[in-house]
CSV table of C-alpha atoms and ligand atoms in Angstrom, one decimal:
chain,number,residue,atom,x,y,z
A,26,UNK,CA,28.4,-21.0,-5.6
A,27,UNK,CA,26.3,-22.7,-3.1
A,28,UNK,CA,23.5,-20.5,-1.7
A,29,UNK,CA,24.9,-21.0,1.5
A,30,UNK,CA,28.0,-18.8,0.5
A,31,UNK,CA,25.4,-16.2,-0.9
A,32,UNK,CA,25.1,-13.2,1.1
A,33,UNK,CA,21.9,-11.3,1.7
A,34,UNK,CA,21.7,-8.2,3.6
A,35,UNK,CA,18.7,-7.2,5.3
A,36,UNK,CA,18.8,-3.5,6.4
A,37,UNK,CA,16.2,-2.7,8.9
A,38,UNK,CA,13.8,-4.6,10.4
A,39,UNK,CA,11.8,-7.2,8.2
A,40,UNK,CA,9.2,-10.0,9.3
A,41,UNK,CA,10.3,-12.2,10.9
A,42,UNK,CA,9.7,-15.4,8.6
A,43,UNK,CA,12.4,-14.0,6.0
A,44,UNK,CA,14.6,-14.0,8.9
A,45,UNK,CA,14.5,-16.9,9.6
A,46,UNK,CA,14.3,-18.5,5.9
A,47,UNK,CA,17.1,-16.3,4.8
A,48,UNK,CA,19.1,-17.4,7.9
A,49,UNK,CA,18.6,-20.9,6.4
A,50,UNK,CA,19.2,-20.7,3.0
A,51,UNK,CA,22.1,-17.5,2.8
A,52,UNK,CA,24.6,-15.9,4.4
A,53,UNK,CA,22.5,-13.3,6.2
A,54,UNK,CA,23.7,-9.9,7.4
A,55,UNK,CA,22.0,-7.4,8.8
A,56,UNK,CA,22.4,-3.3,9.6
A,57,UNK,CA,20.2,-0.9,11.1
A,58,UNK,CA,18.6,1.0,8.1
A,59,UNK,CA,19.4,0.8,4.6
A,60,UNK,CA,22.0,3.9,4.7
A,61,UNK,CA,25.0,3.6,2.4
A,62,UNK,CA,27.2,4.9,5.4
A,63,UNK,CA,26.8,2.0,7.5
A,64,UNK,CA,27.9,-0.2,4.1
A,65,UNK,CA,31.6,-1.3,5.2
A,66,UNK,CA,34.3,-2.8,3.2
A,67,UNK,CA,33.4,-6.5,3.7
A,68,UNK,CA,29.8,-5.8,2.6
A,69,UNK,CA,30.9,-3.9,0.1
A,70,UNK,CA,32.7,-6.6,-1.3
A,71,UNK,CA,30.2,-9.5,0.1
A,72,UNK,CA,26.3,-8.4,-0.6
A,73,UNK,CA,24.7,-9.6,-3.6
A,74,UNK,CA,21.3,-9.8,-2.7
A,75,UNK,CA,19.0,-7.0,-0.6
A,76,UNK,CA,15.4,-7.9,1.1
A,77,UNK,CA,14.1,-4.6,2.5
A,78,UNK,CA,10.7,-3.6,3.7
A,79,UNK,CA,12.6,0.2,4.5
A,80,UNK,CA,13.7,0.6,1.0
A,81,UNK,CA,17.1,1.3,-0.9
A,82,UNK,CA,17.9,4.7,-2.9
A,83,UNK,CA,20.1,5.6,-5.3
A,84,UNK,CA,23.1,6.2,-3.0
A,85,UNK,CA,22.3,2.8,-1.0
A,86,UNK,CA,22.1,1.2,-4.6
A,87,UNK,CA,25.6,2.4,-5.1
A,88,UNK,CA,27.8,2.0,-2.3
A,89,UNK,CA,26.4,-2.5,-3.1
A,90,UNK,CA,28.9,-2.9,-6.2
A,91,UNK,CA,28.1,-6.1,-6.5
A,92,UNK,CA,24.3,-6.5,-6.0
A,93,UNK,CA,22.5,-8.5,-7.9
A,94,UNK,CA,18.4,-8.3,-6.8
A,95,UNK,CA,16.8,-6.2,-4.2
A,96,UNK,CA,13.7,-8.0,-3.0
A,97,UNK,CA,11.1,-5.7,-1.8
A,98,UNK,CA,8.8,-6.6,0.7
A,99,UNK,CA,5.3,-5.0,-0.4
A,100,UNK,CA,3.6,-4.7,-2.9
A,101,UNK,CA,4.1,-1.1,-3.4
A,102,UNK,CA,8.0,-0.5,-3.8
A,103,UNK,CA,8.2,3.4,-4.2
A,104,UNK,CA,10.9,3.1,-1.2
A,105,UNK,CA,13.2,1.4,-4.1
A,106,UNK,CA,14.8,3.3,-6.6
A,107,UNK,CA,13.7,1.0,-9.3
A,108,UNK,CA,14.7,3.2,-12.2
A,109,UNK,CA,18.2,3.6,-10.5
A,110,UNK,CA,18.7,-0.4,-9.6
A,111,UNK,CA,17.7,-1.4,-13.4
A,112,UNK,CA,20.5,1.5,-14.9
A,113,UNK,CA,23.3,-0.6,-12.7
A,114,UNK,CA,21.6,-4.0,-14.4
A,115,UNK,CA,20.2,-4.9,-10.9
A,116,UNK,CA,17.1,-6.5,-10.3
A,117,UNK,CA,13.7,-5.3,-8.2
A,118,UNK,CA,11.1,-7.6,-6.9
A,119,UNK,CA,7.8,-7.0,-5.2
A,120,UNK,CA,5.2,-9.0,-3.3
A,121,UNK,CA,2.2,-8.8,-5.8
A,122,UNK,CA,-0.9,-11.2,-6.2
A,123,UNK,CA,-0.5,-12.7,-2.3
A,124,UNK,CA,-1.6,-9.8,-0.8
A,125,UNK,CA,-4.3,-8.5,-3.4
A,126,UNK,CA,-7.7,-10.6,-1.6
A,127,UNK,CA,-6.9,-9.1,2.2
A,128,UNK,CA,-6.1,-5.5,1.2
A,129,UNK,CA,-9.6,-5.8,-1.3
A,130,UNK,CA,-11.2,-6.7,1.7
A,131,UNK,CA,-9.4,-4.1,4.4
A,132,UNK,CA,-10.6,-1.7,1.4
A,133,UNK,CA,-14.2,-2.5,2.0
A,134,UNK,CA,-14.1,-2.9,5.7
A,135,UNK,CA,-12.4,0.7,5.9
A,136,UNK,CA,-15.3,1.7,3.1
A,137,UNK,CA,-18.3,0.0,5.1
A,138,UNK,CA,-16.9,1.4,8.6
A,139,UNK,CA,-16.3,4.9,7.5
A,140,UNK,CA,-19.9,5.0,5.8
A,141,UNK,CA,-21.5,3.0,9.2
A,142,UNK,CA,-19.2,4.1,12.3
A,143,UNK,CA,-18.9,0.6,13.6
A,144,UNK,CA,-16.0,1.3,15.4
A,145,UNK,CA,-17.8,4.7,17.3
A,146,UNK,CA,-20.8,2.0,17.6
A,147,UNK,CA,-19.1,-0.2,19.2
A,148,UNK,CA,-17.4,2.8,21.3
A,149,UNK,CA,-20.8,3.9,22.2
A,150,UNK,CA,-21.5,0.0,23.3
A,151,UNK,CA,-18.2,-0.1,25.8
A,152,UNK,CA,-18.9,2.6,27.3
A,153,UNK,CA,-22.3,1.9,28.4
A,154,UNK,CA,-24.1,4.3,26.0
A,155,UNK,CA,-26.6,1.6,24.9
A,156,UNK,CA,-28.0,1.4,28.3
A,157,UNK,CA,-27.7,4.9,29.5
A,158,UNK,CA,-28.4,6.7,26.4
A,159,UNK,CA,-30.0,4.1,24.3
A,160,UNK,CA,-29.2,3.1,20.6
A,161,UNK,CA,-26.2,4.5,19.2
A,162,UNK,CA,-27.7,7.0,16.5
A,163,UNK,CA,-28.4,7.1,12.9
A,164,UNK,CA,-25.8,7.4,10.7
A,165,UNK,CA,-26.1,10.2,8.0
A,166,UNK,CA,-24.1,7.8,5.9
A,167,UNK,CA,-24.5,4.6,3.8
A,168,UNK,CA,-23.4,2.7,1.0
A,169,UNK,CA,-26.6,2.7,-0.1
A,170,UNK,CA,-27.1,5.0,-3.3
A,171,UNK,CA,-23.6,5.6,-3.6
A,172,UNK,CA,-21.7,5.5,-7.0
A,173,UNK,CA,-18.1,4.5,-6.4
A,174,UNK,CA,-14.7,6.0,-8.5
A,175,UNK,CA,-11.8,3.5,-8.5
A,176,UNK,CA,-8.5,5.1,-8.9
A,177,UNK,CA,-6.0,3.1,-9.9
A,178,UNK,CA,-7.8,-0.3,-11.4
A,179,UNK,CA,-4.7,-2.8,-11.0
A,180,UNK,CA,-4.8,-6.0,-9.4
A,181,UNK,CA,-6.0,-4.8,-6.0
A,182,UNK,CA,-8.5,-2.1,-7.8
A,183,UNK,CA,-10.1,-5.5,-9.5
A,184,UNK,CA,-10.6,-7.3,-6.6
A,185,UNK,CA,-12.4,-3.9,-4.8
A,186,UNK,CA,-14.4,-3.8,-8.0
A,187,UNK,CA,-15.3,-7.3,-7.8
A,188,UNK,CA,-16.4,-7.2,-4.6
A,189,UNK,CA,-18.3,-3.8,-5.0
A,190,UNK,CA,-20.0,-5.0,-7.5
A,191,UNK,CA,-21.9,-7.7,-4.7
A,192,UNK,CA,-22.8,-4.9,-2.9
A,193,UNK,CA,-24.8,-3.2,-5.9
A,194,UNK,CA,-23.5,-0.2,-6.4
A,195,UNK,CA,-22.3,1.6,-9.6
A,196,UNK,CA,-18.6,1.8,-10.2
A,197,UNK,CA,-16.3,4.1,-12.7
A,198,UNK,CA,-12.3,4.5,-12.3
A,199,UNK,CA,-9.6,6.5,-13.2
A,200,UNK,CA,-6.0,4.9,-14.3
A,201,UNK,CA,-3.5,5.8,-16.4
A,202,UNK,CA,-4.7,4.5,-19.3
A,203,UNK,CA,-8.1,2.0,-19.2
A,204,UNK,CA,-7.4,-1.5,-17.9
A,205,UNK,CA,-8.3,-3.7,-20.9
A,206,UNK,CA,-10.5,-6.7,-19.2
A,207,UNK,CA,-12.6,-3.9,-18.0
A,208,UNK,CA,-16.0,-2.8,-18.7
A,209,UNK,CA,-16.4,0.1,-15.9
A,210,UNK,CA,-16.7,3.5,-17.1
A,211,UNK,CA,-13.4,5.2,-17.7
A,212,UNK,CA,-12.5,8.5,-16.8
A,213,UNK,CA,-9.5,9.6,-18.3
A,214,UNK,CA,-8.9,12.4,-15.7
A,215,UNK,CA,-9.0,12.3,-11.8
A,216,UNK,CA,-11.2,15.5,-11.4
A,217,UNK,CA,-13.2,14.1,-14.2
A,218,UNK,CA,-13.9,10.7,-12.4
A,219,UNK,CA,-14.7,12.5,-8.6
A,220,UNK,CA,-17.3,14.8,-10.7
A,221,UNK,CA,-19.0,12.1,-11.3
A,222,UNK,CA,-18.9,9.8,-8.6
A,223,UNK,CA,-19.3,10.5,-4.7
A,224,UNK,CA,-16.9,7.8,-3.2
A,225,UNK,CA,-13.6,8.0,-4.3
A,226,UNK,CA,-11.5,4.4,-3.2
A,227,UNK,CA,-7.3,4.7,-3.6
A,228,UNK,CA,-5.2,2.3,-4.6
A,229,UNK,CA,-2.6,4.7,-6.0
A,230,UNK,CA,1.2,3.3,-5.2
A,231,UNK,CA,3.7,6.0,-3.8
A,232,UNK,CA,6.9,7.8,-6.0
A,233,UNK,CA,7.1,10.8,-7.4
A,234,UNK,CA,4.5,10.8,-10.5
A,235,UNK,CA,2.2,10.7,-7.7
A,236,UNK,CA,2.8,12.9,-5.0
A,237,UNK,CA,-0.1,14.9,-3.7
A,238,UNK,CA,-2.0,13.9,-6.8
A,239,UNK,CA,-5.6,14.3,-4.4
A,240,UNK,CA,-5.7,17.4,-3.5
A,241,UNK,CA,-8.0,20.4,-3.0
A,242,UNK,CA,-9.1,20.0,-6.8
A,243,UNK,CA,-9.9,16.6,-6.3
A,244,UNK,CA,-11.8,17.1,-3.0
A,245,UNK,CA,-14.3,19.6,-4.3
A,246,UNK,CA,-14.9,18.1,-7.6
A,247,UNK,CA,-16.3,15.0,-4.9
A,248,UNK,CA,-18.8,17.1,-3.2
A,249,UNK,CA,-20.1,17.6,0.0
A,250,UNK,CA,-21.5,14.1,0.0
A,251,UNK,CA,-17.9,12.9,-0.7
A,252,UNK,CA,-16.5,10.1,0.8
A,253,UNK,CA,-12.8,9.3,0.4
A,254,UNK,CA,-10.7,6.0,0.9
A,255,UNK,CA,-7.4,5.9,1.0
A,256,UNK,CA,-5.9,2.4,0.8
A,257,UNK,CA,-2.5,2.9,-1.7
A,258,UNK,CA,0.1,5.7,-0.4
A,259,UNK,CA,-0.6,8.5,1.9
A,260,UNK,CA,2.1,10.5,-0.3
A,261,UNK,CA,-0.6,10.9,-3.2
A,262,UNK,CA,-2.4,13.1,-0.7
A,263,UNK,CA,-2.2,16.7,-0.4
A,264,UNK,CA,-2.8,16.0,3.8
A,265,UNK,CA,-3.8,19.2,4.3
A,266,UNK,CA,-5.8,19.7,2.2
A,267,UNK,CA,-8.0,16.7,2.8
A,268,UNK,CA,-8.0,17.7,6.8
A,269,UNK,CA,-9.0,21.1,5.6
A,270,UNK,CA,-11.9,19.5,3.5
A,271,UNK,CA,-13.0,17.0,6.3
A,272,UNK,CA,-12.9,20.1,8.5
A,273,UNK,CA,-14.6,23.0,6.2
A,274,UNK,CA,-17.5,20.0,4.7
A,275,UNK,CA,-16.3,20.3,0.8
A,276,UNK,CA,-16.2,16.7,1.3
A,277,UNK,CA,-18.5,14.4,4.2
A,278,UNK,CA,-16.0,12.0,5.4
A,279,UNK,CA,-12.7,9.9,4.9
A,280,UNK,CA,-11.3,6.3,5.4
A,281,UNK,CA,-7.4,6.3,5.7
A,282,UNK,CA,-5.3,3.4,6.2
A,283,UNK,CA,-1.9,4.7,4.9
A,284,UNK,CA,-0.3,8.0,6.0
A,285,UNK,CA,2.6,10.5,3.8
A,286,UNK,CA,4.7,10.5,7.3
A,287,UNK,CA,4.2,6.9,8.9
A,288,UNK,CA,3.8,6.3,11.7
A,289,UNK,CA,3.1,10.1,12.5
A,290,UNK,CA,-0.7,10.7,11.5
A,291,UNK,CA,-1.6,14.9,11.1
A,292,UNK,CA,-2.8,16.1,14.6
A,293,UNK,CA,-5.4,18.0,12.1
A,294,UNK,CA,-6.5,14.6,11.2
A,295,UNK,CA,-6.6,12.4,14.1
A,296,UNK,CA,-9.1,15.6,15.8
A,297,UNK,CA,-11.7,15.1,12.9
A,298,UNK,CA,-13.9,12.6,14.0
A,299,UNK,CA,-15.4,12.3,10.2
A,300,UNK,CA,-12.0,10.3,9.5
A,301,UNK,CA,-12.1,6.7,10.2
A,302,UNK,CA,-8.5,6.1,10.4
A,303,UNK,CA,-6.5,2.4,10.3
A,304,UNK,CA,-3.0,1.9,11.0
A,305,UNK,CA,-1.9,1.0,7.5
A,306,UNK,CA,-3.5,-2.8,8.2
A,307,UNK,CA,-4.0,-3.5,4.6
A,308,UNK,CA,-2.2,-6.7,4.1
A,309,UNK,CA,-1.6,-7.3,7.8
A,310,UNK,CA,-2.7,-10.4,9.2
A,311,UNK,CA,-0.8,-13.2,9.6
A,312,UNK,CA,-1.7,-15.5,6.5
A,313,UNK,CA,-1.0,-12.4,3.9
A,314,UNK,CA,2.2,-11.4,5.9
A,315,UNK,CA,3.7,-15.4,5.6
A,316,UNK,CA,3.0,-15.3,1.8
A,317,UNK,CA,4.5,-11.9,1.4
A,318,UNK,CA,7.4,-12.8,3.2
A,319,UNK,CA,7.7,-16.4,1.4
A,320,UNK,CA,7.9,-15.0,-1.8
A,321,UNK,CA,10.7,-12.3,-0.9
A,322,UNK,CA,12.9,-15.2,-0.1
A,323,UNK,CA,11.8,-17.1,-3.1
A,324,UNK,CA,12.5,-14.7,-5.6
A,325,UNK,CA,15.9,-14.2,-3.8
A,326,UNK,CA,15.9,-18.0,-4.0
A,327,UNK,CA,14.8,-18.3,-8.2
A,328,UNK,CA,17.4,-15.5,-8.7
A,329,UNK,CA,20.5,-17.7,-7.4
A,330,UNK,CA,19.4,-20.8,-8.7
A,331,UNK,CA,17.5,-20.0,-11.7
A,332,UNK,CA,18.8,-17.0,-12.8
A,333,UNK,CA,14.7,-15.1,-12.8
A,334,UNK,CA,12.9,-13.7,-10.5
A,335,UNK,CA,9.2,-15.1,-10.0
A,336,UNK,CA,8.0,-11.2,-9.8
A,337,UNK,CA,9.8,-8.5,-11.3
A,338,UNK,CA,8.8,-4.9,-11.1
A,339,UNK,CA,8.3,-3.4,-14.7
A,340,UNK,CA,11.3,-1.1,-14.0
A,341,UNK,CA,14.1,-4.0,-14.4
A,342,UNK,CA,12.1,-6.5,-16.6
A,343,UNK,CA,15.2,-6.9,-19.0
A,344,UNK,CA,17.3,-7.3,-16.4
A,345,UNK,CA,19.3,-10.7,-17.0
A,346,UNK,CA,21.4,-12.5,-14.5
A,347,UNK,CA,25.3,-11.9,-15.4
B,24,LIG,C1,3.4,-3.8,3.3
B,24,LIG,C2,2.1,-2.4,1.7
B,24,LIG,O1,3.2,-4.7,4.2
B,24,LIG,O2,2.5,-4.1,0.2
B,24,LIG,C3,2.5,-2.9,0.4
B,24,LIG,O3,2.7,-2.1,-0.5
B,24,LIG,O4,1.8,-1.3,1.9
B,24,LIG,C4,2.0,-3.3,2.8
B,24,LIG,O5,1.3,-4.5,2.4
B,24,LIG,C5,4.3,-2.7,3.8
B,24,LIG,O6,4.9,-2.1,2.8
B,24,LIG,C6,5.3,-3.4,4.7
B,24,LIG,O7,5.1,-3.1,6.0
């Protein structure tokens, strides 16, 4: 079959260079959000391919008989029922490796600007503090002396390393299991790892093995000089807790740039002005985005001409084409 006869659904709104790539290469459809009641007996019949940045559950999955490959758009693909989609033989791709430099350095930018206030500095500069009050003051943090906990040392934990390590400070991490190209300290628990360290950068993805994973626990074994960054899944946070923390000093200040209930931040949070908060502007500029959304269509594309993927989640790695 030509890929032109090929259909791909897109539910939800996706960038726009799959659009437009998909529109070229497939028959494209499209529906509002990826909600097995708006699947209706022609795309029932019709869909064999998914790209979605909103995600596909089990129930979504389902009502697609004849799905083939759901290409996620992200890295992180916890909207996906991977587990689900590889039981029904169907494959799941993500967007890794393209995206890993620019969220590394959002990761620092968040880290340096959390520790240095530039964005209240530059606040102060705007609104004509510098001249009526004079310099913008002191800030009671720094990198400088800090000893930095990794959790989660994938791809994108590396590259935070790599570049931390420029900046001469000490670094440990907590994973699953150690990474084995790495010679950082392991800590084979969380609470362990934030005892030891006072800078605690995230990198968890989202799901269920870990939800509200930093909590309370987590934020006291950090310390009142604790700083936390938060660049994986805001699900992995207990949010209350950490507003609670910011608010009550069991830990000095936070760096957020994902949220558990996006695009709704915690009022809690967004009144603490020790959280430095970002609008989940990891991977987003337009370079990262065009190579995320290339290789969404080109999986799609390897899958119906090739029969692989290019980047398979771990989930459906013995998935083969029928
Ligand atoms: C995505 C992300 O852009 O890749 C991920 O996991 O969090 C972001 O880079 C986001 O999922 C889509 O908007």
């Amino acid at each position: 079959m030509p890929l032109s006869d090929v259909t791909i659904l897109v539910p939800g709104g996706i960038h726009e260079r799959v659009l437009a790539r998909l529109g070229e290469t497939f028959r494209l459809v499209r529906i509002e959000r990826p909600d097995a009641a708006l699947i209706t007996g022609d795309l029932r019949a019709s869909v064999r391919g998914v790209a979605s940045v909103a995600g596909a559950n089990a129930a979504f999955i389902d009502a697609l008989p004849n799905v083939e490959i759901i290409a996620n758009f992200g890295v992180g693909y916890d909207g996906v029922d991977a587990r689900h989609a590889a039981t029904r033989g169907i494959m799941v791709t993500n967007t890794p490796d393209v995206l890993t430099e620019e969220v590394a350095d959002t990761a620092l930018g968040l880290l340096l600007n959390t520790l240095r206030e530039f964005s209240r500095a530059e606040r102060w500069l705007r609104d004509g503090r510098w001249v009526k009050d004079g310099p913008y003051p002191l800030t009671r943090t720094t990198l400088r002396g800090r000893k930095i906990g990794i959790l989660g040392m994938g791809r994108i934990g590396k590259a935070i390393a790599r570049r931390l390590e420029g900046f001469g400070v000490p670094i440990a991490y907590h994973n699953r299991r150690p990474a084995a190209d790495v010679a950082y300290p392991y800590f084979d628990t969380l609470e362990g790892l934030a005892r030891e360290v006072d800078t605690l950068i995230s990198i968890m993805p989202g799901g269920a093995a870990t939800e509200k994973m930093i909590g309370r626990a987590v934020f006291e074994a950090l310390g009142p000089d604790g700083v936390f960054i938060n660049i994986g899944r805001g699900s992995t946070v207990d949010e209350e807790a950490l507003a609670a923390a910011l608010a009550d000093g069991t830990i000095l200040a936070a760096g957020l740039d994902v949220f558990a209930r996006e695009p709704h931040v915690p009022r809690a949070m967004l009144d603490l002005p020790n959280a430095t908060l970002l609008p989940h502007v990891g991977s987003a500029s337009v370079h990262t985005r065009n190579a995320m959304a290339d290789l969404v269509v080109d999986n799609l594309v390897a899958w119906f001409s090739e029969g692989r993927p290019l980047t398979g989640v771990p989930e459906t790695a013995s998935i083969k084409k029928r």
